[in-house]
Coordinates of C-alpha atoms in Angstrom, one line a residue:
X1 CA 5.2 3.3 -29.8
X2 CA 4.5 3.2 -26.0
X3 CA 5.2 6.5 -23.9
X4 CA 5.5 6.3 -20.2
X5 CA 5.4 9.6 -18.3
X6 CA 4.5 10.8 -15.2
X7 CA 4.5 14.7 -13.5
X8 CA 4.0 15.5 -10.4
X9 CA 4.7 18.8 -8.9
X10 CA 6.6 21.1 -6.7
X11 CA 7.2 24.7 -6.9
X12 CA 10.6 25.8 -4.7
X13 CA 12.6 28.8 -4.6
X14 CA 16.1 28.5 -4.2
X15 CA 18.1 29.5 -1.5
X16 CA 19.7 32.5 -2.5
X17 CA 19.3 35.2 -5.1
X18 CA 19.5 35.2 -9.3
X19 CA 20.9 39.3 -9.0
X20 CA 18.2 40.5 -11.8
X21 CA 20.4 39.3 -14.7
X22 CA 19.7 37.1 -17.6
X23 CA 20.4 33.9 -16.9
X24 CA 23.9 32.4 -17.2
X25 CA 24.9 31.4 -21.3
X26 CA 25.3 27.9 -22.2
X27 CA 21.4 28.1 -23.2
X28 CA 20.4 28.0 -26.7
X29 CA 16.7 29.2 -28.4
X30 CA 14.5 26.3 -27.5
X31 CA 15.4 26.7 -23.8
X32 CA 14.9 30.8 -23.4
X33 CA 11.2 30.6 -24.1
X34 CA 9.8 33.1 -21.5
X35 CA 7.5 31.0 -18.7
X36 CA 5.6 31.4 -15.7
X37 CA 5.8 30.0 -12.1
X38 CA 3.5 29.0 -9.6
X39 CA 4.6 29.2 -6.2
X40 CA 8.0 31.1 -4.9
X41 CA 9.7 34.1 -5.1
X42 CA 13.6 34.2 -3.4
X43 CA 14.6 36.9 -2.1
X44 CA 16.3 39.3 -4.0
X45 CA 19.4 41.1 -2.9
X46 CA 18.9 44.0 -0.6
X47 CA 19.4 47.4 -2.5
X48 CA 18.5 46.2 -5.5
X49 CA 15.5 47.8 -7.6
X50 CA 12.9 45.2 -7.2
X51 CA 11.2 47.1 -10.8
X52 CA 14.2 46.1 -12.7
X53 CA 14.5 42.4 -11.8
X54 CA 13.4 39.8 -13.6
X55 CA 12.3 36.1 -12.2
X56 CA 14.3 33.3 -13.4
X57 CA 12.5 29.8 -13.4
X58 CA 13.8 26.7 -14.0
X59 CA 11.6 24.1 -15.0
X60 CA 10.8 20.8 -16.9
X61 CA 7.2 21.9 -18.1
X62 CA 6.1 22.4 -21.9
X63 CA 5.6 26.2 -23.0
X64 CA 1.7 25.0 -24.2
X65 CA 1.3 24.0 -20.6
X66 CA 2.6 27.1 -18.7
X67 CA 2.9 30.7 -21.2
X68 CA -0.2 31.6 -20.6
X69 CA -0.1 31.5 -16.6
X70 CA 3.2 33.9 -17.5
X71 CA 1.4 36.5 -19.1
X72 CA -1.1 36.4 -16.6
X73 CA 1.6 36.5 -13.7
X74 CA 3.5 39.1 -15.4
X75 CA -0.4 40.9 -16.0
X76 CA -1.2 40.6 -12.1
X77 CA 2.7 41.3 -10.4
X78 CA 4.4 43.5 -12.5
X79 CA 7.4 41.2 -12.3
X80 CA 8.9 40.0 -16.1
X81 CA 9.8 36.6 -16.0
X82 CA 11.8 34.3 -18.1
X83 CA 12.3 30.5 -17.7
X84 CA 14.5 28.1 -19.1
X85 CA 13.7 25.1 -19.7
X86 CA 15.4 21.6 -18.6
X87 CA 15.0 18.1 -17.5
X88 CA 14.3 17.9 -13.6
X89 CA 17.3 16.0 -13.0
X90 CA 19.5 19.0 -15.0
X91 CA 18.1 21.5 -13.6
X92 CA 18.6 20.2 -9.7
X93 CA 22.4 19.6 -11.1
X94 CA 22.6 23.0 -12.3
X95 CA 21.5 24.3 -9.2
X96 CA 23.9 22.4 -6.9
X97 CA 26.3 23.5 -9.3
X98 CA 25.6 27.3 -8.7
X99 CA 25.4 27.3 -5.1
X100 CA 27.4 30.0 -4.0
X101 CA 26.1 32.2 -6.8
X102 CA 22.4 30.9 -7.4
X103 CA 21.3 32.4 -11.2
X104 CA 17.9 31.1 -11.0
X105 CA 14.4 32.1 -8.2
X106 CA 12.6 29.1 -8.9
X107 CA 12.5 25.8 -9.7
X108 CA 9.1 24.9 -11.0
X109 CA 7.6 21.3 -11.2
X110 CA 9.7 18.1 -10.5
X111 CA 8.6 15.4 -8.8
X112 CA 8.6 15.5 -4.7
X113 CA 10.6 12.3 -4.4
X114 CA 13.0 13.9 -6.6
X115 CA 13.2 17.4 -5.6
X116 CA 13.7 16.5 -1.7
X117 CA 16.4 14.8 -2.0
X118 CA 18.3 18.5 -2.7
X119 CA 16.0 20.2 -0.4
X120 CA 19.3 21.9 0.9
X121 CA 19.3 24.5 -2.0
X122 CA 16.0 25.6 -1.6
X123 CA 15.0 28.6 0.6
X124 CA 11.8 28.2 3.3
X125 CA 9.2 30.0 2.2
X126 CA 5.0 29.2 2.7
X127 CA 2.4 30.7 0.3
X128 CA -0.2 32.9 1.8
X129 CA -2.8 30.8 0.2
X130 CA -1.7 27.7 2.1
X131 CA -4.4 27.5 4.2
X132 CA -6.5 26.7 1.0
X133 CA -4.2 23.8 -0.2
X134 CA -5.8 20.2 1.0
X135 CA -4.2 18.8 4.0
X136 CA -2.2 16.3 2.3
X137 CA -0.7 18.8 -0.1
X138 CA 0.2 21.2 2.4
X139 CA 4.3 22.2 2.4
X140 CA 5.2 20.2 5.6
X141 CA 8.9 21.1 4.5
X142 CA 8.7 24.6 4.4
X143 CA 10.1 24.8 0.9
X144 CA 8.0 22.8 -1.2
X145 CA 4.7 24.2 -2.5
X146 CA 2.4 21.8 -5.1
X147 CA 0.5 23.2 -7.4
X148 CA -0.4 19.9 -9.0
X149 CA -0.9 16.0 -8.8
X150 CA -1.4 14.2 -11.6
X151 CA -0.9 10.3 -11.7
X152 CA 1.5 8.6 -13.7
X153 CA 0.2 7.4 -17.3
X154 CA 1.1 5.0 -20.2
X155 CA 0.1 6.1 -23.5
X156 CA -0.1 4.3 -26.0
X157 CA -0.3 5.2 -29.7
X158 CA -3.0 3.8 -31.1
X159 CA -1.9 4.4 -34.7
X160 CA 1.0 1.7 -34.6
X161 CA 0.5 -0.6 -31.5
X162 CA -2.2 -2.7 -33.4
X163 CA -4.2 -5.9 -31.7
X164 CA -1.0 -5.4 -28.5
X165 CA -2.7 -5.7 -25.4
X166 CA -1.6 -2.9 -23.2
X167 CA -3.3 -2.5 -19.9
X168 CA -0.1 -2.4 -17.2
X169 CA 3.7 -2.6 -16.5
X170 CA 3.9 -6.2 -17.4
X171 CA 2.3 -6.0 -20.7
X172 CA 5.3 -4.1 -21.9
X173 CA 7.4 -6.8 -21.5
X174 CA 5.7 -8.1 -24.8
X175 CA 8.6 -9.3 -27.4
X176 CA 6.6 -7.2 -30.2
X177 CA 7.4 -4.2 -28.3
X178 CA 10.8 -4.7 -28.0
X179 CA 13.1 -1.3 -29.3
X180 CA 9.6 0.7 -29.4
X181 CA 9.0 2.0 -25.7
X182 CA 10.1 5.8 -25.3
X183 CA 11.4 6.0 -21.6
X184 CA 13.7 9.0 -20.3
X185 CA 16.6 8.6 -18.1
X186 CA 15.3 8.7 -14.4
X187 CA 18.4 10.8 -13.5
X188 CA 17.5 13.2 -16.0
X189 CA 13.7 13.0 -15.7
X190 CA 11.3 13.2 -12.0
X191 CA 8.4 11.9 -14.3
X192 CA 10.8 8.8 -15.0
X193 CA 12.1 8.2 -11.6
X194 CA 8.3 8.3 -10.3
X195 CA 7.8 5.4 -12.7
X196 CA 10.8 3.7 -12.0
X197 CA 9.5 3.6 -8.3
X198 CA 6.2 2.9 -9.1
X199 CA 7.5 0.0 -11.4
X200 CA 9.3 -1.3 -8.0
X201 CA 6.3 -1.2 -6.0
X202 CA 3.6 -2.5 -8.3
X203 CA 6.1 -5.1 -9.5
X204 CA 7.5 -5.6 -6.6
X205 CA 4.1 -6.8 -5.1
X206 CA 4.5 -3.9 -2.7
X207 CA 8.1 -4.2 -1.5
X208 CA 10.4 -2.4 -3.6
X209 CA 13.0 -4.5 -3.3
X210 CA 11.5 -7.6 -5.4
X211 CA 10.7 -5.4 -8.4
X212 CA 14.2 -5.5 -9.9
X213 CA 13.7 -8.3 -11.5
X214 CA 11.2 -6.8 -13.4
X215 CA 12.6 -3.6 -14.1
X216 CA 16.1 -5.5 -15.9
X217 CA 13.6 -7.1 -18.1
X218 CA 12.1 -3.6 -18.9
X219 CA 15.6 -1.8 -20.0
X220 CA 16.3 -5.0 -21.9
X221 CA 12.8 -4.0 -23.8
X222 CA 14.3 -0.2 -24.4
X223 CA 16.9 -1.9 -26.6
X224 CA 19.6 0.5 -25.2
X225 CA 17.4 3.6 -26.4
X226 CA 17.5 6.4 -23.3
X227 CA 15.7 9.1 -23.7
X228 CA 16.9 12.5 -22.1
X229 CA 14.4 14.1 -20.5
X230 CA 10.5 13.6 -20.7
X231 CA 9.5 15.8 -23.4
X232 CA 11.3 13.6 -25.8
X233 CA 9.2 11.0 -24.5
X234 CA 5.8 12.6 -26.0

C-alpha cells in the first residue's frame, strides 16, 4: 500500500464569534475529541463572560499530534477548549456555510493554498510573537499564522510493496500498484490538493499546465477508490 500525504499549516480565526456554546450537533464521538490550537483567538461577543467560554477549533490534525498542546494551552490561559475534527476541505465548507452565525474560533492547520482561497471568513489578527516567526513564514495576509511546514511525503509500506521501486510520482504509475495507492479527495483534503499541485509541477516539468497528463494516469491507478480526508489515508 502506498500513502501519499502532505500537511502544511495555517492557524486562522474566523471572522466572527462561536457565542461560548458547544458546537452545533451533526457531530458524532470520534469528532468531539477535545484539542488545542496554535495561533488565533476571535473575538468573542461583547458582554459575554470571557471565564465561561469555551474555544472552538476546527481542524484536520490527529488527537496524538495535538492533545497534549491542549492541556498545556488550557494549563497556561485558563481558556477550555474543544475541537472537532474534519477534513480541511469540510471544515472551510462548514465555515462558509455558518457565516452569519460563525460556531467555531479557529480553524487550525490546512494547507495555505487551500485556506486562502476563503480568506474572506477569517478575521485579521497578528500574533505578538510574530516578530520571532522567519521572514518567509511571516502572516503577510493578516489572517494566517503558521505554525508549521512540513514537506509533502510518500510512504510506503514496506511490509507489502515487495522488490517495487518507489522513489517519485512516476513510479506510481507501476501496473503492480494498480487499486493499492490510498489518496484522499483534494476537495476534501489540503494535504491532497498540495500533492495534486505538486504532482502538476514536478510532472509538469515546471508548468502546471503539462502535468495533466500525468495526473489522468494517476486516478486511473486509484481504481476509483477516493479516500475522504487524509487520516484515512495513514
Amino acid at each position: 500500500m502506498i500513502s501519499l500525504l502532505c500537511a502544511a499549516a495555517v492557524a486562522t480565526s474566523l471572522a466572527g464569534c462561536s457565542g461560548g456554546t458547544s458546537p452545533t450537533s451533526g457531530k458524532n464521538a470520534d469528532t468531539q475529541a477535545p484539542k488545542t490550537e496554535a495561533g488565533t483567538v476571535a473575538k468573542k461577543e461583547e458582554g459575554a463572560a470571557a471565564s465561561k467560554e469555551k474555544l472552538i477549533i476546527y481542524s484536520p490534525l490527529t488527537e496524538s499530534m495535538i492533545d497534549s498542546m491542549l492541556a498545556m494551552f488550557e494549563e497556561d490561559t485558563g481558556i477550555d477548549a474543544e475541537c472537532l475534527a474534519m477534513g480541511t476541505g469540510d471544515a472551510l465548507k462548514r465555515i462558509q456555510t455558518e457565516a452569519d452565525k460563525p460556531q467555531a474560533d479557529i480553524l487550525w492547520s490546512g494547507t495555505i493554498g487551500t485556506v486562502k482561497n476563503k480568506s474572506e471568513y477569517f478575521a485579521d489578527y497578528i500574533t505578538v510573537n510574530e516578530d520571532a516567526f522567519y521572514d518567509e513564514y511571516k502572516n503577510t495576509e493578516g489572517n494566517m499564522t503558521r505554525f508549521d511546514t512540513i514537506p509533502s511525503v510518500i510512504m510506503v509500506n514496506t511490509d507489502l510493496i515487495g522488490d517495487i521501486k518507489i522513489e517519485g510520482y512516476e513510479d506510481l504509475l507501476n501496473p503492480e500498484l494498480k487499486g493499492k495507492i490510498a489518496f484522499a479527495d483534494p476537495a476534501a483534503s489540503s494535504s491532497s490538493f498540495e500533492h495534486l499541485v505538486n504532482m502538476l509541477y514536478a510532472m509538469g516539468g515546471g508548468n502546471p499546465d503539462n502535468g495533466w497528463d500525468y495526473v489522468k494516469q494517476f486516478c486511473t491507478q486509484l481504481d476509483g477508490k477516493l479516500l475522504g480526508g487524509s487520516s484515512a489515508v495513514y
